[in-house]
PDB file of C-alpha atoms in Angstrom:
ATOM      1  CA  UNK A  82     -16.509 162.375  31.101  1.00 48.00           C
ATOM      2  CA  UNK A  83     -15.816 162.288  27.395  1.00 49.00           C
ATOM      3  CA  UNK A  84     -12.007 163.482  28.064  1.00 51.00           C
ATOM      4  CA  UNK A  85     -11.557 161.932  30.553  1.00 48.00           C
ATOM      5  CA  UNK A  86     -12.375 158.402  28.801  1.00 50.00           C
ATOM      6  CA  UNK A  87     -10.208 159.277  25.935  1.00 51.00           C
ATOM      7  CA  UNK A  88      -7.063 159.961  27.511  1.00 51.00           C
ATOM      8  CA  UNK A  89      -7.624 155.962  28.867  1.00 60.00           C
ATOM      9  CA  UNK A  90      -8.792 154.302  25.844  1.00 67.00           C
ATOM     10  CA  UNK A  91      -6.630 155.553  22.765  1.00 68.00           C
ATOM     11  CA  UNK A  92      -9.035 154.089  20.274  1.00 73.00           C
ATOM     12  CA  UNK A  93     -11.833 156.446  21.457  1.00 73.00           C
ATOM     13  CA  UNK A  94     -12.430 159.841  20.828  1.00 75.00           C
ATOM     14  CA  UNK A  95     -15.079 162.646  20.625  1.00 75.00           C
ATOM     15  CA  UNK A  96     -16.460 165.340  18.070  1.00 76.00           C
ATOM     16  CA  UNK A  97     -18.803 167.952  18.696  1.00 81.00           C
ATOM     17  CA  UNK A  98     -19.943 169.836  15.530  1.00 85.00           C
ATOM     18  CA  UNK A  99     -23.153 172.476  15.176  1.00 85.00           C
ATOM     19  CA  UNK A 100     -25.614 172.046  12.241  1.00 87.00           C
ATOM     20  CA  UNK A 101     -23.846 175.354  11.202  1.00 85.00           C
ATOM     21  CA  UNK A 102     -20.627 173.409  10.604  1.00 87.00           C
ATOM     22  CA  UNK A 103     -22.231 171.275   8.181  1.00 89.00           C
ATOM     23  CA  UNK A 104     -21.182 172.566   4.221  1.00 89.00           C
ATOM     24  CA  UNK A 105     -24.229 170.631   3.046  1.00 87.00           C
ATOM     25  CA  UNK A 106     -26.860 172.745   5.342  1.00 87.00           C
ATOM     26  CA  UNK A 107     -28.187 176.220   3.999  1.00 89.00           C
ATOM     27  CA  UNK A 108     -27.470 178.630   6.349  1.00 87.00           C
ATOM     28  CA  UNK A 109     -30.995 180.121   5.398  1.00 89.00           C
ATOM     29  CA  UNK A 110     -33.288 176.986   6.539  1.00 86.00           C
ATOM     30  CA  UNK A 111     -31.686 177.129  10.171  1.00 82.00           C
ATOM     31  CA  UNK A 112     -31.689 180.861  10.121  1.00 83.00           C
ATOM     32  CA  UNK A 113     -35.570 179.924   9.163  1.00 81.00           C
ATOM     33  CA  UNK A 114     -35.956 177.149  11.848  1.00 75.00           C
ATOM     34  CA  UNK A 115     -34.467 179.405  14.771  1.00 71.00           C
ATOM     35  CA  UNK A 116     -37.437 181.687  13.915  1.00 68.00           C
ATOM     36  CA  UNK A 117     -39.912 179.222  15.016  1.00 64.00           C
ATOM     37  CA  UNK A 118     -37.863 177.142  17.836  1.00 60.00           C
ATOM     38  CA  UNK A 119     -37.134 178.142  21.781  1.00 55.00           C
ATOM     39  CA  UNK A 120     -34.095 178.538  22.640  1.00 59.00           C
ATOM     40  CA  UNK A 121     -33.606 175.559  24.411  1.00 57.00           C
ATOM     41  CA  UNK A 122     -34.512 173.286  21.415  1.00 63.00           C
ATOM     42  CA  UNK A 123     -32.481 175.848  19.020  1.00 68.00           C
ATOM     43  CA  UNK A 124     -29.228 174.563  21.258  1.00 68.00           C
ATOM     44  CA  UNK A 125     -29.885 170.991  21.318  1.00 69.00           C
ATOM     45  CA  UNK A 126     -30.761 170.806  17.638  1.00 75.00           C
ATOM     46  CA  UNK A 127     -28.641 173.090  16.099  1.00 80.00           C
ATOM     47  CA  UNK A 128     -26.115 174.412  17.869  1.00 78.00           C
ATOM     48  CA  UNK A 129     -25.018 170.662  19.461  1.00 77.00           C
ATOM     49  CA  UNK A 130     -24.833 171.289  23.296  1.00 69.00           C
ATOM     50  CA  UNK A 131     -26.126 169.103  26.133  1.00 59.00           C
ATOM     51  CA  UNK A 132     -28.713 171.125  27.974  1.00 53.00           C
ATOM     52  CA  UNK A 133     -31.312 169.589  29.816  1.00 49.00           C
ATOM     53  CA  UNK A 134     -35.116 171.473  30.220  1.00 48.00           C
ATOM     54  CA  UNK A 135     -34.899 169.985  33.784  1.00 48.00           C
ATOM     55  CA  UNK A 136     -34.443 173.539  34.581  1.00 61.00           C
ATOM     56  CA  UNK A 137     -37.933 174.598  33.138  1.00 76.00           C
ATOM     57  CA  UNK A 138     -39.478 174.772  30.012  1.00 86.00           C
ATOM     58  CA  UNK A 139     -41.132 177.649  30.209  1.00 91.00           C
ATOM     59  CA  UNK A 140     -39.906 181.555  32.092  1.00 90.00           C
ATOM     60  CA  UNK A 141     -41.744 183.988  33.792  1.00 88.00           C
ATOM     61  CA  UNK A 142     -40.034 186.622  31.740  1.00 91.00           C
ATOM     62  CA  UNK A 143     -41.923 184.854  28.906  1.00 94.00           C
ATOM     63  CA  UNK A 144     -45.393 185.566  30.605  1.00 93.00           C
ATOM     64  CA  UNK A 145     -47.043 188.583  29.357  1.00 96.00           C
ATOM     65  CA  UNK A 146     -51.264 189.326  29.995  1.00 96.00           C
ATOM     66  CA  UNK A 147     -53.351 191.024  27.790  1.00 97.00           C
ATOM     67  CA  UNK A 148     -56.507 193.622  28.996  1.00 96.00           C
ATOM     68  CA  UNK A 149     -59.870 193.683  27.873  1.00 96.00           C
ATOM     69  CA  UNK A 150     -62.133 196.917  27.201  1.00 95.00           C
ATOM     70  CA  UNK A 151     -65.563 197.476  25.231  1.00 93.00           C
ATOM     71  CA  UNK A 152     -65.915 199.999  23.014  1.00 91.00           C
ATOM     72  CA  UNK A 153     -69.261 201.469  21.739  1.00 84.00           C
ATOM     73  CA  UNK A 154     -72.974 202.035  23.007  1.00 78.00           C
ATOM     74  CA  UNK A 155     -75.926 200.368  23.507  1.00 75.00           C
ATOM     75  CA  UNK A 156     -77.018 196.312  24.839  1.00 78.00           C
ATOM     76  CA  UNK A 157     -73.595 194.796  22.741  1.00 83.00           C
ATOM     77  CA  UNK A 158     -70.612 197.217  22.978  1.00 91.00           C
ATOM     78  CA  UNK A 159     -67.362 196.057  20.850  1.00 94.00           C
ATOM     79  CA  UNK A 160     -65.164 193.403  22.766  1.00 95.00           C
ATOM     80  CA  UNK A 161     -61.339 194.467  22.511  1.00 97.00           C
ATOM     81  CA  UNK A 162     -58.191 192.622  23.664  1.00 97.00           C
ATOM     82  CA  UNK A 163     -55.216 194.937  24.624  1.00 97.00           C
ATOM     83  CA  UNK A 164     -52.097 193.281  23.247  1.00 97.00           C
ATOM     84  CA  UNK A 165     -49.325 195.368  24.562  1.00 93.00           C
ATOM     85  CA  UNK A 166     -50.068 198.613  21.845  1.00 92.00           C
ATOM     86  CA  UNK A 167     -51.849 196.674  19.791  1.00 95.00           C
ATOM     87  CA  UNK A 168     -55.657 196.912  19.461  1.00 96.00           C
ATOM     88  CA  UNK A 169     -57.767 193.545  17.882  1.00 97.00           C
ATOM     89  CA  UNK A 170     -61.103 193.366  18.322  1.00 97.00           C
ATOM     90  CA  UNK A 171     -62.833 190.258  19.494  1.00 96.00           C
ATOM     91  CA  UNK A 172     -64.917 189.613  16.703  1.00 95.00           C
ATOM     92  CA  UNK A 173     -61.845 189.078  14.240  1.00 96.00           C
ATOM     93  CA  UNK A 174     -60.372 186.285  16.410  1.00 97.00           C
ATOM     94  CA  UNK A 175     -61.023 182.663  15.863  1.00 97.00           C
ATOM     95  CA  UNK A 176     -61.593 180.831  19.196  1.00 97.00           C
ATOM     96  CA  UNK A 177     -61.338 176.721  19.925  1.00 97.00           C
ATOM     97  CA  UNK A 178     -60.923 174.842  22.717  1.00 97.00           C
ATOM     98  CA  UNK A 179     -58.208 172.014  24.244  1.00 95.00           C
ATOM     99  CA  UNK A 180     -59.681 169.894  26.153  1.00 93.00           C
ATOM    100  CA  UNK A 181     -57.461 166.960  28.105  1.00 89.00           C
ATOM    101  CA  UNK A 182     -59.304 164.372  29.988  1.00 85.00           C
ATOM    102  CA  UNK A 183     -58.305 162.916  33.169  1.00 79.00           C
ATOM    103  CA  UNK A 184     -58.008 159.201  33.497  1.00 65.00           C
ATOM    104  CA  UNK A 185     -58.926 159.180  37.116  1.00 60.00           C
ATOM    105  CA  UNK A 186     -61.161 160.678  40.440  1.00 58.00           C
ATOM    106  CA  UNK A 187     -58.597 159.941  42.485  1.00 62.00           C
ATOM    107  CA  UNK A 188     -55.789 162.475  44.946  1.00 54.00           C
ATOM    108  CA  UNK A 189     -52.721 163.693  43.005  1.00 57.00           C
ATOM    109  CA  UNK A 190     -54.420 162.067  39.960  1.00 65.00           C
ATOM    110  CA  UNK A 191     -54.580 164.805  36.500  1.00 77.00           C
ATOM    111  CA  UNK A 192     -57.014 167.125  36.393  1.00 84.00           C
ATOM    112  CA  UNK A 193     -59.565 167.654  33.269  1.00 89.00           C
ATOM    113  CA  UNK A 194     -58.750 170.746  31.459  1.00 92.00           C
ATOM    114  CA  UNK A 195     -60.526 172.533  29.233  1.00 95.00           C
ATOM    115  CA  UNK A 196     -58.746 175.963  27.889  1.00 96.00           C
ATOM    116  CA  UNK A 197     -60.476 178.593  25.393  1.00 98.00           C
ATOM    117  CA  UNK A 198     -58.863 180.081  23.050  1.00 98.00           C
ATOM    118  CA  UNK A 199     -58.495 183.476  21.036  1.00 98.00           C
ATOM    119  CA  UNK A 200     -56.580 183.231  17.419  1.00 98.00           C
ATOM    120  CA  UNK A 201     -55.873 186.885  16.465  1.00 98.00           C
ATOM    121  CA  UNK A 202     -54.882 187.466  12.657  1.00 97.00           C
ATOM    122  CA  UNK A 203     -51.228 188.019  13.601  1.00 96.00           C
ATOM    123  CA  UNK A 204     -51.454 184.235  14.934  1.00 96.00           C
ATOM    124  CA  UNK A 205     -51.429 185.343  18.825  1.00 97.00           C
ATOM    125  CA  UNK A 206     -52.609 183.113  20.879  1.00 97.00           C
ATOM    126  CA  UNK A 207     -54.904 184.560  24.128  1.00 98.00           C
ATOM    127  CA  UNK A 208     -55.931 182.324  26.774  1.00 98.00           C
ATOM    128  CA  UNK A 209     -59.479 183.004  27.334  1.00 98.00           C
ATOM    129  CA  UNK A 210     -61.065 181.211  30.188  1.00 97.00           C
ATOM    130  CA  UNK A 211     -59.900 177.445  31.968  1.00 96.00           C
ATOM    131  CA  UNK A 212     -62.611 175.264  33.645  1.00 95.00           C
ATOM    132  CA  UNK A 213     -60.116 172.681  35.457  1.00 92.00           C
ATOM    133  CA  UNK A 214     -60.863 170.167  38.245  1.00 89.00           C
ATOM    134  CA  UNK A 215     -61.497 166.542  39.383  1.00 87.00           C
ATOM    135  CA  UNK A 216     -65.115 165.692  37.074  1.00 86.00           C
ATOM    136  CA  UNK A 217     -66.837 162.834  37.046  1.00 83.00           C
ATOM    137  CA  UNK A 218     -67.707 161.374  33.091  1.00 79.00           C
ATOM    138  CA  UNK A 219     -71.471 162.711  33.179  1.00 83.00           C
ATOM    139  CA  UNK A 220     -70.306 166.077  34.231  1.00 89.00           C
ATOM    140  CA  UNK A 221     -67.936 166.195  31.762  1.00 91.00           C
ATOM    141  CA  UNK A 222     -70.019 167.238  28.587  1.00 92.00           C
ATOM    142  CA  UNK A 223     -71.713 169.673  30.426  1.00 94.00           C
ATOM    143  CA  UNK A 224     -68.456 171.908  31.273  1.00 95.00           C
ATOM    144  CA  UNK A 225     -67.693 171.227  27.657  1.00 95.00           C
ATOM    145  CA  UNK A 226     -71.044 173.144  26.612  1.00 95.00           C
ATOM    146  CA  UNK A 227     -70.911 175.373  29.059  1.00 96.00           C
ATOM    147  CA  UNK A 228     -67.296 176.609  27.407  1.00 96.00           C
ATOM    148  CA  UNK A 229     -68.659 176.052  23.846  1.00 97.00           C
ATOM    149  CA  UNK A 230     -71.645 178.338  24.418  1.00 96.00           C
ATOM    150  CA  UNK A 231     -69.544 181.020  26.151  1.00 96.00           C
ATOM    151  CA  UNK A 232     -67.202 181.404  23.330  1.00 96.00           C
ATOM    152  CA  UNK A 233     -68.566 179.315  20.252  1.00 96.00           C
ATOM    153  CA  UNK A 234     -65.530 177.631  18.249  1.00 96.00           C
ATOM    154  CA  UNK A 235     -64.119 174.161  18.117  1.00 96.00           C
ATOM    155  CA  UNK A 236     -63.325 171.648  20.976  1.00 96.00           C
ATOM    156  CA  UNK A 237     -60.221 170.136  20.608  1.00 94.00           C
ATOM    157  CA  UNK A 238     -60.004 166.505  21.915  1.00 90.00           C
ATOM    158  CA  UNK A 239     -57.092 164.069  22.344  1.00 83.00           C
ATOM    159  CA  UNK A 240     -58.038 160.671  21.300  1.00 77.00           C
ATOM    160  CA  UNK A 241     -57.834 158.332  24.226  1.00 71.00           C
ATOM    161  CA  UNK A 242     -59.351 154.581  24.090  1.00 59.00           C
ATOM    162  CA  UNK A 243     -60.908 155.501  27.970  1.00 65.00           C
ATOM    163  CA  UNK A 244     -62.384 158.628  27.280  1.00 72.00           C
ATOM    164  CA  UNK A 245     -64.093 157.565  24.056  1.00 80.00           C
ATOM    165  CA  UNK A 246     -67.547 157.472  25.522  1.00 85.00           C
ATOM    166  CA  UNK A 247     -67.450 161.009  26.792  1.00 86.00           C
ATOM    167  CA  UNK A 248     -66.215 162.019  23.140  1.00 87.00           C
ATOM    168  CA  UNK A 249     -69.542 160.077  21.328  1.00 89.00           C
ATOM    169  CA  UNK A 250     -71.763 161.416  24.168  1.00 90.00           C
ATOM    170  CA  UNK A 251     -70.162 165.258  23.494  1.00 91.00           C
ATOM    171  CA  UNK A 252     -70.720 164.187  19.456  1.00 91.00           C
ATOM    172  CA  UNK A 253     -74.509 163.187  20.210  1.00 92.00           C
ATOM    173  CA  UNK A 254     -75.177 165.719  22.410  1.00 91.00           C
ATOM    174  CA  UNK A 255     -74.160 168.032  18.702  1.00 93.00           C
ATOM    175  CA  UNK A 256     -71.294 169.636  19.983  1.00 94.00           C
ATOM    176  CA  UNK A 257     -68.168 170.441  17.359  1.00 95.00           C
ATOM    177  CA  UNK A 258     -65.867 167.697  18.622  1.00 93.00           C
ATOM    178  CA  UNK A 259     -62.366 167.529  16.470  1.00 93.00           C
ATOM    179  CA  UNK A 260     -60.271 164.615  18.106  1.00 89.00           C
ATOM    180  CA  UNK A 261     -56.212 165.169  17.986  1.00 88.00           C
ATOM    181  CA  UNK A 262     -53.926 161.547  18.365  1.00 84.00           C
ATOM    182  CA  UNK A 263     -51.209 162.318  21.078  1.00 78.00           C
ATOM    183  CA  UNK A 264     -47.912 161.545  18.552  1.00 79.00           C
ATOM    184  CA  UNK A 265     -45.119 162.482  21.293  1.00 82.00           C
ATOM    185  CA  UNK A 266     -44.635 162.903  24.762  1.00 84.00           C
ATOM    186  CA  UNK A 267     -46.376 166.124  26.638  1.00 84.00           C
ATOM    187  CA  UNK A 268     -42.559 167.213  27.030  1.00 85.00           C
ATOM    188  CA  UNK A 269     -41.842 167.150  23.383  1.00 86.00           C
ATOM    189  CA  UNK A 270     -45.588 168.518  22.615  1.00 86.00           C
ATOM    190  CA  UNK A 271     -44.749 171.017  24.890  1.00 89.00           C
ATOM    191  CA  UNK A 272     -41.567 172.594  23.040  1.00 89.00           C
ATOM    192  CA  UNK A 273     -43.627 174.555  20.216  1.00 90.00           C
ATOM    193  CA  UNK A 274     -45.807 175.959  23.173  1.00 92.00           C
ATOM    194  CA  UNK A 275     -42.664 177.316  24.494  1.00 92.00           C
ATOM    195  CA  UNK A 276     -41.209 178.887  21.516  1.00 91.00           C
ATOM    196  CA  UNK A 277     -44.638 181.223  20.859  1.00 93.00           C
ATOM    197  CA  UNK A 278     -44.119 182.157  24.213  1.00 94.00           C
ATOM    198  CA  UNK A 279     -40.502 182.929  24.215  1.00 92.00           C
ATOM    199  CA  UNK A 280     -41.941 185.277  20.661  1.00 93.00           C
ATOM    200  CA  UNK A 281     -44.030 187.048  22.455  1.00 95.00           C
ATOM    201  CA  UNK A 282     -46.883 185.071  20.851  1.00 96.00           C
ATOM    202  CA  UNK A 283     -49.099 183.902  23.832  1.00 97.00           C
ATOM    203  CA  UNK A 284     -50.949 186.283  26.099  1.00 98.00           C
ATOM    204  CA  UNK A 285     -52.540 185.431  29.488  1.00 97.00           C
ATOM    205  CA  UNK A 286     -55.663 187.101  30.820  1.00 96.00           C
ATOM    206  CA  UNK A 287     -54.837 189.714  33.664  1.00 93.00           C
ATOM    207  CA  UNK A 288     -52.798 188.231  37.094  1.00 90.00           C
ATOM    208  CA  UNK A 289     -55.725 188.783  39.383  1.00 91.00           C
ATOM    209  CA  UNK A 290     -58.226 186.198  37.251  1.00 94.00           C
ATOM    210  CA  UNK A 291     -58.282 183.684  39.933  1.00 92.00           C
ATOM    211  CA  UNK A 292     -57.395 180.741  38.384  1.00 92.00           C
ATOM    212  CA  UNK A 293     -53.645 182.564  36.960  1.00 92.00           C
ATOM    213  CA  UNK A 294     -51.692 181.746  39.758  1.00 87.00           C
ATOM    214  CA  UNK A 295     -52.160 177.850  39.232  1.00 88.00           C
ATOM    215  CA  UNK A 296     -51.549 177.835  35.781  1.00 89.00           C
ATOM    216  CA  UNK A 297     -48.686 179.749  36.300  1.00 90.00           C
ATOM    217  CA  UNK A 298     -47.392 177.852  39.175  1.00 85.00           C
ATOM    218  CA  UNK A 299     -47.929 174.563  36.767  1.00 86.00           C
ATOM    219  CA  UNK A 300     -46.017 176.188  33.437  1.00 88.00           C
ATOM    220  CA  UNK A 301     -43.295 177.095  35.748  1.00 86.00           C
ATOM    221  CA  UNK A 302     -42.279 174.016  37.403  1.00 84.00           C
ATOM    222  CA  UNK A 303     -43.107 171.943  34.191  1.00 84.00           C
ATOM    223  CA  UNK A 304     -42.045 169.117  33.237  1.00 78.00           C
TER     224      UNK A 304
END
């Protein structure tokens, strides 16, 4: 290790200093950037220590569900989410969807995803519905209306030279297609994702929607 190496080369040593140590940093902008970082990421960046997220990313304890109820009479009653004590009616939330394509048919290759999405005014985040499995490309725009129709909104695409066909045929086909460019690894991607959810920020539909206990197998074991 580090101490180790120093005590046999005397021309070597080692510092370890937080962002906090450094006079020329306002205390206020980290105080700031903790507010909107995990904690893992708020101890590699700021407070200097070698952690790995080999452990996990993301905690169960960070997992919370929201319930759904319908308020009113007649052939449309009111759609409400259940956020903990907190009431927000469907109607008020934005919705989009993510959509990642999979490169390949083949076993143990990625699956296509498609998530919906609620937006609340507070900025929550409520995972909606997931249509997730092994598609081939013509069935692909389909389950991309199918989860456009159900909830309306955006779909979300990442830009990806093989998939660009499916994308123009979704376009043609008039659905709201906004492409994304994949900037960083899914690891580092994944980091904000991790902080809303260590806030309290991201709600899951209840554990018995079939589909949970993958995605919660998946987020647990990631990366």
């Amino acid at each position: 290790d580090l101490e180790h190496d120093n005590k046999e080369r005397a021309d070597w040593r080692a510092w370890q200093f937080s962002s906090g140590d450094n006079p020329y940093v306002d205390p206020s902008e980290l105080a700031e950037f903790r507010l909107t970082q995990s904690t893992l990421t708020q101890r590699q960046e700021i407070d200097a220590e070698y952690v790995s997220s080999g452990a996990g990313v993301f905690h169960s304890e960070w997992i919370q569900h929201y319930r759904t109820r319908f308020e009113g009479e007649g052939d449309e009653p009111e759609k409400i989410y259940l956020l903990g004590d907190e009431l927000v009616p469907d109607a008020r939330c934005r919705k989009f969807h993510t959509v990642d394509l999979a490169w390949s048919l083949e076993e143990g290759a990625d699956y296509t995803v498609i998530s919906s999405w609620a937006l609340t005014p507070q900025r929550h985040l409520l995972l909606l519905d997931l249509i997730r499995g092994h598609f081939e490309g013509p069935d692909i725009v389909p389950k991309l209306r199918l989860a456009y129709k159900k909830f309306g909104g955006v779909l979300i695409v990442e830009k990806a030279t093989r998939q660009m066909n499916i994308i123009q045929e979704a376009v043609r086909a008039g659905l709201p297609v906004r492409e994304v460019k994949a900037d960083r690894d899914k690891e580092s991607r994944a980091l904000p994702a991790a902080a809303r959810m260590e806030q309290g920020r991201v709600w899951f539909p209840p554990a018995s929607t079939p589909w949970f206990r993958d995605i919660e197998q998946e987020l647990l074991a990631f990366p």
